[in-house]
């Protein structure tokens, strides 16, 4: 089906130099709390917005409540690192474990559009093997659905974002709807170094418009993708799914923090959600609830929704909520070149390789990693250098040398482990709710993967001609915490995102992923949500 006939968002944006269809927002349908709507969605990010758009199109009475604002790129975003702090979810969280994961800019967003507002824009698919790592490699978990079942939804979302890139030779080989972007200095370094070593690297795949798409303009290569693209060239649900949802009668309720999911103690069915907006506590009734608050907030909300019927937390009778939370190991390697690279002069996502994605029998670890250009702006570059231990005059020298540096990032498939989980901490947030405590520890396989990715990245930069390379260890992305499984003893939801415990409660965000591959997760999250929405809209549940 023609993409516009399925999702008209890009054509609903203004064509007059502004970025937001204010009429659509002003005329948006507004439900009363007392209306028993068909579906209330918690969170309007990658997973929540796809549900909203698909079910609004199917004629459902549907509303998405998001804790953050309804962004207007013209007035709310700036092309400036320091000025973009308000895009992140910075509410307090407790981190623990032997390898704690810092929270904030690098792994969470707040507001309509979710974390994709300031995500980088890489949109690779998972490989078929990601859906059966236990069977294929004896580690991780098998999904209760297979890659071929998800393929049609990958194809739909790739058209709707839309994705630009070279034909992809890895996983299930496929092409992209838009041709690859031209590359900047950092991409050239990666292609040169990889070429010298015989490593295949490709341009893309990125959800950045290459050419015009509806009323969305072409990328202008200024490199502020991680600050929220003011141009509307980079895809986020704010522009790819929300406009079409509004045009089809959905409501988006911003600045509405959901505090609890209410369940009828007699029937065990969800009744709606308690939320706080403008300092007032309210309750939205609904026939069905979908939670899409991202991997930390989704399990936290379930745990905070304990009741007499679910004393250990909603859907937590088998102690599965919050478990198997995953982050990817993301070592970052920078190389210095005599010639200027000026890595900031392009979108950070440019070139990547998945040549090391699958298990290599010759190695002492299972699964693999991908490598991508990352191109930090100056503040993030200062963090990289400082993390290396440089301070004072040495830090100043590295900073003034910024234009000579190139930077690559690895994404390592750290394995899902039950002890890596969210629980509730003793501390409370400004709503009086216990905050999330996220405990994370690596295993030997994880550490071996990070070492291997570092070694390949350093090799590529040296082969490209770097005279100095420096690597720091970091994390990227969050998935899992309410995973899908065959039964309630191994997960929280079934293959369609329906919770085992509450028949009219769905989870439709990254929390449901049982494994993470070494691919960036947003496309897969959207594809899984599109599949769940299709299932619901077709009346199959
Ligand atoms: C810096 C950065 C770079 C990234 N780069 C990439 C990339 O290049 N490619 C890629 O694929 N992925 C990338 N990601 C990850 C990607 O953005 C996320 O995986 C994806 O957005 C997660 O989707 P989600 O639906 O689970 O949650 P989100 O998109 O984060 O949406 C969750 C929404 O729920 C809201 N919310 C949470 N709790 C509540 C509550 N109680 N009540 C109401 N609302 C609530 C939040 O405000 C938020 O808007 C990046 C992320 C970051 C932060
Ligand atoms: S580089 Fe392109 S996609 Fe990134 S912020 Fe600029 S215009 Fe947007």
XYZ file of C-alpha atoms and ligand atoms in Angstrom:
602
model
C 0.000 0.000 0.000
C 1.148 3.544 -0.800
C 2.773 5.007 2.323
C 0.620 8.152 2.274
C -2.554 6.078 2.253
C -1.315 4.344 5.400
C 0.190 7.302 7.258
C -0.227 10.906 6.100
C 1.890 12.522 8.834
C 4.555 14.009 6.548
C 1.881 15.679 4.415
C 0.086 17.080 7.464
C 3.115 19.123 8.524
C 3.137 22.749 7.314
C 4.850 23.698 4.085
C 5.543 27.310 5.043
C 8.910 27.153 6.834
C 7.375 26.336 10.237
C 7.551 22.882 11.790
C 4.255 22.261 13.561
C 0.657 21.931 12.408
C -0.884 24.087 15.143
C -4.388 23.733 13.732
C -4.240 19.986 14.100
C -3.236 20.341 17.749
C -5.810 23.050 18.464
C -8.652 21.029 16.924
C -7.503 17.774 18.509
C -10.278 15.611 19.931
C -10.411 15.741 23.739
C -11.950 12.972 25.761
C -13.375 13.455 29.226
C -11.884 11.443 32.077
C -15.307 9.897 32.543
C -15.480 8.648 28.920
C -14.611 4.992 28.827
C -12.321 5.252 25.805
C -11.190 2.172 23.889
C -7.521 2.493 24.736
C -5.393 4.719 26.936
C -1.658 4.607 26.185
C 0.982 5.525 28.766
C 3.805 7.295 26.933
C 3.875 8.706 23.399
C 7.317 7.627 22.217
C 8.425 5.007 19.702
C 6.029 2.255 20.748
C 3.156 4.363 22.115
C 2.825 6.629 19.088
C 2.633 3.757 16.604
C -0.168 2.196 18.669
C -1.928 5.577 18.791
C -1.727 6.162 15.062
C -2.665 2.654 13.999
C -5.665 2.341 16.316
C -6.933 5.867 15.612
C -6.946 4.875 11.938
C -8.903 1.766 12.870
C -11.572 4.005 14.416
C -10.714 3.395 18.058
C -11.280 6.099 20.672
C -7.702 6.354 21.828
C -5.590 8.782 23.898
C -1.878 8.840 24.746
C -0.805 10.442 28.029
C 2.801 11.597 28.185
C 4.623 12.934 31.224
C 6.471 15.498 29.113
C 5.549 18.412 26.842
C 4.050 18.490 23.358
C 7.166 19.853 21.677
C 7.175 22.642 19.123
C 10.565 22.357 17.373
C 10.483 26.055 16.406
C 10.245 27.344 19.961
C 11.350 24.482 22.226
C 14.514 23.154 20.634
C 17.874 24.768 20.022
C 20.799 23.646 17.905
C 23.023 23.663 20.956
C 24.247 20.871 23.215
C 23.969 22.686 26.537
C 20.502 24.018 25.731
C 19.015 20.570 25.050
C 19.050 19.183 28.568
C 15.274 19.505 28.938
C 14.773 16.733 26.343
C 15.997 14.046 28.767
C 14.233 12.141 31.523
C 16.193 13.436 34.507
C 13.921 12.425 37.405
C 15.911 10.693 40.139
C 16.746 7.002 39.811
C 18.997 4.801 41.914
C 21.678 2.849 40.061
C 23.421 -0.193 41.477
C 25.203 -3.440 40.592
C 28.865 -4.069 39.823
C 28.660 -2.114 36.537
C 26.019 0.574 37.166
C 24.487 2.323 34.150
C 24.409 6.148 34.260
C 20.931 7.469 33.433
C 19.984 10.596 31.504
C 20.850 12.031 28.122
C 22.278 8.840 26.712
C 19.312 6.566 27.334
C 16.012 8.310 27.915
C 13.694 11.037 26.719
C 10.636 12.819 28.021
C 7.836 14.359 26.012
C 5.719 13.607 22.947
C 7.979 11.732 20.541
C 9.794 9.999 23.398
C 13.495 9.265 23.268
C 13.462 9.399 19.467
C 13.268 13.192 19.696
C 16.959 13.166 20.567
C 17.990 9.727 19.319
C 20.746 9.557 16.709
C 18.617 8.216 13.877
C 20.189 4.831 13.050
C 17.417 2.395 12.137
C 18.814 -1.075 11.403
C 16.669 -4.201 11.598
C 17.474 -7.018 13.987
C 18.906 -10.148 12.377
C 16.824 -13.351 12.142
C 19.224 -14.963 14.652
C 18.283 -12.349 17.293
C 14.900 -14.019 17.624
C 16.414 -17.377 18.593
C 19.768 -16.784 20.306
C 19.195 -19.596 22.767
C 18.557 -22.129 20.025
C 21.268 -20.796 17.704
C 24.015 -19.963 20.203
C 22.986 -21.339 23.579
C 22.823 -17.881 25.192
C 20.135 -15.262 25.759
C 16.545 -16.175 24.936
C 14.258 -17.192 22.087
C 11.440 -14.829 21.229
C 7.914 -16.191 20.979
C 7.805 -14.715 17.462
C 10.144 -15.063 14.512
C 11.830 -12.614 12.164
C 9.581 -13.453 9.173
C 6.537 -12.555 11.285
C 8.014 -9.112 11.908
C 9.365 -8.482 8.388
C 6.193 -6.859 6.935
C 6.086 -4.402 9.833
C 9.779 -3.550 9.395
C 9.006 -2.738 5.762
C 6.029 -0.536 6.699
C 7.905 1.477 9.310
C 10.962 1.890 7.051
C 8.671 3.548 4.504
C 6.958 5.730 7.082
C 10.097 7.161 8.760
C 11.476 6.910 5.922
C 14.875 5.177 6.023
C 17.805 5.976 3.714
C 20.742 3.662 3.141
C 22.697 1.355 0.884
C 21.400 -2.118 0.154
C 21.980 -4.047 3.385
C 23.930 -7.292 3.019
C 23.645 -8.552 6.610
C 20.921 -10.431 8.474
C 17.998 -10.721 6.071
C 19.476 -8.754 3.117
C 17.175 -5.925 2.023
C 17.070 -2.494 0.413
C 15.789 0.834 1.742
C 13.178 3.210 0.346
C 15.631 6.129 0.046
C 19.143 6.230 -1.389
C 22.104 6.675 0.988
C 23.145 10.153 2.127
C 26.489 11.641 1.096
C 29.009 11.174 3.907
C 31.103 13.741 5.798
C 34.645 13.556 7.146
C 33.937 10.971 9.844
C 32.122 8.644 7.439
C 35.002 8.939 4.962
C 37.503 7.944 7.653
C 35.422 4.880 8.573
C 35.021 3.783 4.934
C 38.733 4.281 4.251
C 39.942 2.377 7.320
C 37.440 -0.460 6.902
C 38.297 -0.729 3.207
C 42.018 -1.115 3.985
C 41.233 -3.992 6.365
C 38.748 -5.688 4.047
C 35.819 -5.007 6.389
C 32.558 -4.279 4.595
C 30.970 -1.022 5.799
C 27.837 0.599 4.398
C 26.249 4.041 4.407
C 23.100 4.081 6.563
C 20.551 2.973 7.522
C 19.243 6.254 8.926
C 15.742 7.637 9.432
C 16.758 10.970 7.934
C 15.052 12.297 4.837
C 17.264 12.164 1.764
C 15.219 14.285 -0.623
C 11.796 15.646 0.212
C 9.173 13.469 1.917
C 5.713 15.019 2.056
C 6.301 18.465 3.547
C 9.433 17.363 5.378
C 12.574 18.937 3.926
C 15.911 17.383 3.103
C 18.611 17.079 5.780
C 20.910 20.114 5.841
C 23.845 18.236 7.446
C 24.365 20.533 10.434
C 24.780 17.601 12.809
C 22.368 18.477 15.641
C 20.381 15.221 15.424
C 20.926 14.444 19.123
C 19.548 17.834 20.112
C 16.179 17.290 18.374
C 16.239 18.023 14.636
C 14.742 21.503 14.219
C 14.566 20.941 10.465
C 12.119 17.991 10.652
C 14.476 15.942 8.455
C 15.181 13.333 11.152
C 12.270 11.049 12.002
C 10.683 11.003 15.421
C 7.110 10.012 16.297
C 6.329 13.691 16.871
C 6.373 14.124 13.099
C 6.075 10.574 11.736
C 3.033 9.198 13.595
C 1.424 11.784 15.877
C 0.073 14.121 13.127
C -1.752 11.267 11.388
C -3.078 10.027 14.728
C -4.525 13.470 15.525
C -6.060 13.740 12.068
C -7.846 10.467 12.755
C -9.365 11.503 16.061
C -6.724 10.497 18.615
C -5.930 12.655 21.624
C -2.417 13.368 22.889
C -2.449 14.607 26.477
C 0.970 16.090 27.308
C 2.301 16.898 30.802
C 0.266 14.026 32.210
C 2.282 11.731 34.476
C 0.612 8.345 34.954
C 1.073 7.212 38.535
C -0.887 3.956 38.676
C -2.824 1.491 36.559
C -6.121 0.658 38.243
C -7.350 -2.938 38.207
C -10.768 -4.234 39.286
C -10.021 -6.492 42.246
C -13.053 -8.625 41.390
C -12.539 -9.224 37.654
C -8.782 -8.635 37.467
C -9.272 -6.335 34.463
C -7.662 -2.901 33.991
C -10.086 -0.014 34.490
C -7.924 2.934 33.423
C -5.040 5.019 34.731
C -4.488 7.484 37.560
C -2.460 10.466 36.425
C -1.328 13.894 37.589
C -1.544 16.984 35.413
C -1.297 20.635 36.435
C -0.862 19.517 40.046
C -4.239 17.705 40.045
C -4.860 13.977 40.395
C -7.204 12.565 37.758
C -8.383 9.229 36.440
C -8.916 8.261 32.797
C -11.315 5.369 32.259
C -10.542 2.978 29.427
C -11.601 -0.375 28.049
C -7.959 -1.253 27.516
C -4.564 0.056 28.728
C -1.219 -0.010 26.876
C 1.996 0.867 28.696
C 4.825 2.371 26.612
C 6.959 4.352 29.066
C 10.381 2.877 28.110
C 12.390 0.204 29.831
C 12.859 1.827 33.252
C 9.509 3.604 33.661
C 7.327 0.751 32.363
C 8.437 -1.811 34.976
C 8.427 0.925 37.613
C 4.798 1.783 36.819
C 3.801 -1.891 37.013
C 5.551 -2.254 40.370
C 3.965 0.974 41.628
C 0.546 -0.403 40.616
C 0.516 -3.108 43.295
C -2.933 -3.851 44.727
C -4.620 -6.423 46.917
C -4.941 -8.650 43.861
C -1.326 -8.081 42.758
C 0.524 -7.443 46.036
C 4.027 -7.776 44.489
C 3.242 -5.406 41.633
C 0.974 -5.603 38.613
C 1.714 -8.642 36.387
C 4.424 -9.696 38.832
C 3.052 -12.922 40.308
C 6.022 -14.802 38.837
C 8.623 -12.171 39.770
C 9.320 -11.316 36.119
C 8.641 -7.559 36.105
C 11.828 -5.497 35.787
C 14.057 -8.497 35.014
C 16.242 -9.080 31.938
C 16.776 -5.361 31.420
C 19.516 -4.824 28.843
C 21.920 -2.110 27.771
C 24.348 -2.399 24.921
C 28.028 -2.008 25.659
C 29.048 1.021 23.639
C 32.816 1.563 23.668
C 33.711 4.757 21.822
C 37.039 5.099 20.032
C 38.428 8.365 18.695
C 41.345 8.724 16.302
C 43.423 11.810 15.494
C 44.355 12.752 11.959
C 46.708 15.454 10.686
C 44.113 16.512 8.142
C 40.916 18.112 9.406
C 37.983 15.691 9.810
C 35.353 18.107 11.179
C 33.124 15.272 12.327
C 30.372 17.692 13.430
C 29.601 18.616 9.810
C 27.151 15.770 9.131
C 24.538 13.748 10.986
C 26.397 11.573 13.553
C 24.784 8.436 12.068
C 26.446 7.936 8.704
C 28.266 4.652 8.162
C 28.066 1.298 9.942
C 29.166 -2.309 9.723
C 27.444 -5.466 10.918
C 30.304 -7.713 9.792
C 30.880 -8.778 13.424
C 27.211 -9.148 14.403
C 26.897 -12.944 14.485
C 28.662 -15.513 16.645
C 32.110 -16.380 15.267
C 33.089 -19.940 16.202
C 36.760 -18.892 16.244
C 36.165 -16.437 19.088
C 35.857 -17.073 22.818
C 32.574 -15.189 23.104
C 29.035 -15.600 21.762
C 27.036 -13.120 19.683
C 28.691 -9.926 18.429
C 28.807 -6.196 17.875
C 28.243 -3.519 15.266
C 30.312 -0.396 14.626
C 28.951 3.012 13.641
C 30.137 6.602 13.254
C 29.122 8.658 16.299
C 30.604 12.180 15.899
C 30.264 13.805 19.351
C 29.756 17.572 19.511
C 32.175 19.578 21.701
C 30.637 18.968 25.152
C 30.350 15.228 24.507
C 33.874 15.300 23.101
C 35.080 16.928 26.327
C 33.370 14.113 28.271
C 35.184 11.548 26.120
C 38.561 13.174 26.723
C 37.924 13.733 30.443
C 36.812 10.099 30.846
C 40.230 9.203 29.480
C 41.722 11.011 32.469
C 42.785 14.206 30.718
C 42.180 17.398 32.640
C 43.445 20.990 32.819
C 45.903 21.960 30.044
C 45.728 18.496 28.414
C 41.925 18.728 28.175
C 42.218 22.216 26.661
C 44.664 20.918 24.081
C 42.375 18.047 23.060
C 39.471 20.466 22.831
C 41.295 22.935 20.606
C 42.316 19.998 18.402
C 38.664 18.873 18.003
C 38.453 19.325 14.226
C 41.208 16.712 13.709
C 39.385 13.881 15.455
C 37.172 11.115 14.122
C 34.982 8.963 16.375
C 33.450 5.498 16.087
C 31.078 3.718 18.456
C 30.554 0.012 19.054
C 27.223 -1.550 20.015
C 27.848 -4.851 21.801
C 25.098 -7.391 22.414
C 25.268 -7.650 26.189
C 23.247 -10.661 27.266
C 19.909 -10.616 29.107
C 20.299 -11.700 32.736
C 17.562 -12.038 35.355
C 19.524 -10.182 38.010
C 19.834 -7.081 35.817
C 16.578 -5.526 36.845
C 14.431 -2.650 38.026
C 12.977 -2.720 41.525
C 11.543 0.062 43.659
C 13.908 2.150 45.798
C 13.181 3.661 49.191
C 13.455 7.190 47.743
C 10.363 8.969 46.407
C 9.987 11.364 43.470
C 8.084 14.656 43.385
C 4.800 12.717 42.951
C 5.500 10.767 46.154
C 6.151 7.564 44.173
C 9.078 5.231 44.842
C 11.764 5.803 42.200
C 13.276 3.020 40.109
C 16.382 1.223 41.310
C 18.276 -0.240 38.360
C 20.915 -2.832 39.166
C 23.263 -3.858 36.372
C 26.279 -6.149 36.213
C 28.178 -7.434 33.199
C 29.135 -11.053 32.561
C 32.412 -12.330 31.070
C 30.856 -12.599 27.605
C 29.867 -8.918 27.770
C 33.377 -7.838 28.694
C 34.926 -9.959 25.937
C 32.596 -8.359 23.373
C 33.518 -4.835 24.486
C 37.231 -5.677 24.209
C 36.752 -7.126 20.731
C 34.766 -4.105 19.511
C 37.433 -1.756 20.874
C 40.177 -3.668 19.117
C 38.380 -3.580 15.741
C 37.586 0.147 16.040
C 41.177 0.991 16.950
C 42.351 -1.120 14.002
C 40.033 0.714 11.583
C 41.162 4.152 12.740
C 44.857 3.185 12.602
C 44.347 1.734 9.111
C 42.731 5.037 8.074
C 45.886 6.858 9.191
C 45.222 7.931 12.782
C 48.369 8.762 14.757
C 46.661 8.483 18.163
C 43.543 6.576 19.294
C 41.711 6.800 22.611
C 38.820 4.614 23.773
C 36.289 5.027 26.551
C 33.732 2.519 27.808
C 30.081 3.535 27.872
C 26.565 2.157 27.474
C 23.800 2.834 24.962
C 20.062 2.144 24.793
C 17.810 0.252 27.188
C 15.447 -2.591 26.346
C 13.728 -5.393 28.242
C 12.276 -5.352 31.745
C 8.826 -6.696 30.805
C 9.771 -9.186 28.152
C 7.565 -11.286 25.896
C 7.691 -15.033 26.381
C 5.766 -18.242 25.813
C 4.352 -18.246 29.346
C 4.046 -16.198 32.520
C 6.886 -18.028 34.258
C 9.388 -16.632 31.767
C 8.022 -13.211 30.908
C 5.350 -10.565 31.375
C 3.566 -10.434 27.988
C 2.733 -12.824 25.174
C 3.802 -12.612 21.541
C 1.239 -9.840 20.908
C 2.247 -7.721 23.892
C -0.756 -8.773 25.962
C 0.096 -9.251 29.633
C -0.396 -12.756 30.922
C -1.933 -11.468 34.153
C -4.409 -8.805 32.988
C -6.215 -9.618 29.731
C -6.884 -5.992 28.735
C -3.392 -4.679 29.574
C -0.751 -4.447 26.835
C 2.893 -3.405 26.857
C 4.032 -1.856 23.600
C 7.492 -0.379 24.034
C 11.095 -1.547 24.192
C 10.463 -3.318 27.502
C 9.032 -6.346 25.717
C 12.212 -7.227 23.793
C 13.753 -10.525 25.014
C 17.128 -9.873 23.307
C 18.720 -6.787 21.792
C 21.152 -7.878 19.117
C 23.769 -5.275 18.328
C 21.295 -3.149 16.396
C 19.848 0.146 17.605
C 16.358 -0.714 18.853
C 13.863 1.992 17.744
C 12.841 0.453 14.401
C 12.243 -2.924 16.032
C 10.221 -1.320 18.859
C 8.017 0.438 16.303
C 7.646 -2.696 14.179
C 6.636 -4.798 17.199
C 4.102 -2.113 18.222
C 2.728 -2.000 14.661
C 2.249 -5.771 14.785
C 0.437 -5.580 18.123
C -1.767 -2.753 16.817
C -2.597 -4.725 13.684
C -3.576 -7.678 15.798
C -5.848 -5.542 17.985
C -7.374 -3.571 15.118
C -8.197 -6.788 13.302
C -10.089 -7.912 16.392
C -7.865 -10.924 16.847
C -7.412 -10.519 20.602
C 20.831 9.828 22.981
C 20.066 8.681 22.403
C 20.410 8.200 21.139
C 19.711 7.128 20.595
N 20.023 6.731 19.325
C 19.285 5.757 18.754
C 19.498 5.404 17.395
O 20.324 5.992 16.686
N 18.736 4.414 16.880
C 17.802 3.751 17.625
O 17.169 2.832 17.098
N 17.587 4.065 18.904
C 18.279 5.066 19.479
N 18.008 5.435 20.758
C 17.021 4.651 21.522
C 15.581 4.922 21.136
O 15.324 6.309 21.136
C 14.700 4.194 22.141
O 15.041 2.820 22.108
C 13.218 4.290 21.852
O 12.794 5.625 21.707
C 12.461 3.629 22.998
O 11.108 3.580 22.661
P 10.028 3.385 23.792
O 8.707 3.432 23.138
O 10.398 2.190 24.584
O 10.217 4.653 24.767
P 10.332 6.210 24.457
O 10.461 6.493 23.017
O 11.395 6.747 25.342
O 8.937 6.773 24.958
C 8.559 6.694 26.312
C 7.659 7.876 26.623
O 6.926 7.570 27.802
C 6.804 8.725 28.593
N 6.556 8.245 29.953
C 7.331 7.449 30.722
N 6.727 7.180 31.888
C 5.539 7.801 31.868
C 4.462 7.887 32.794
N 4.487 7.278 33.965
N 3.366 8.635 32.447
C 3.316 9.263 31.241
N 4.330 9.199 30.334
C 5.413 8.481 30.636
C 8.098 9.477 28.373
O 7.935 10.860 28.608
C 8.402 9.165 26.908
O 7.915 10.167 26.050
C 18.672 6.503 21.323
C 18.302 6.997 22.566
C 18.979 8.085 23.107
C 18.516 8.629 24.406
S 22.024 16.820 10.388
Fe 20.099 16.563 9.245
S 18.875 15.146 10.505
Fe 20.546 15.904 11.825
S 19.686 17.708 12.874
Fe 20.653 18.496 11.005
S 19.014 18.503 9.434
Fe 18.332 17.224 11.144
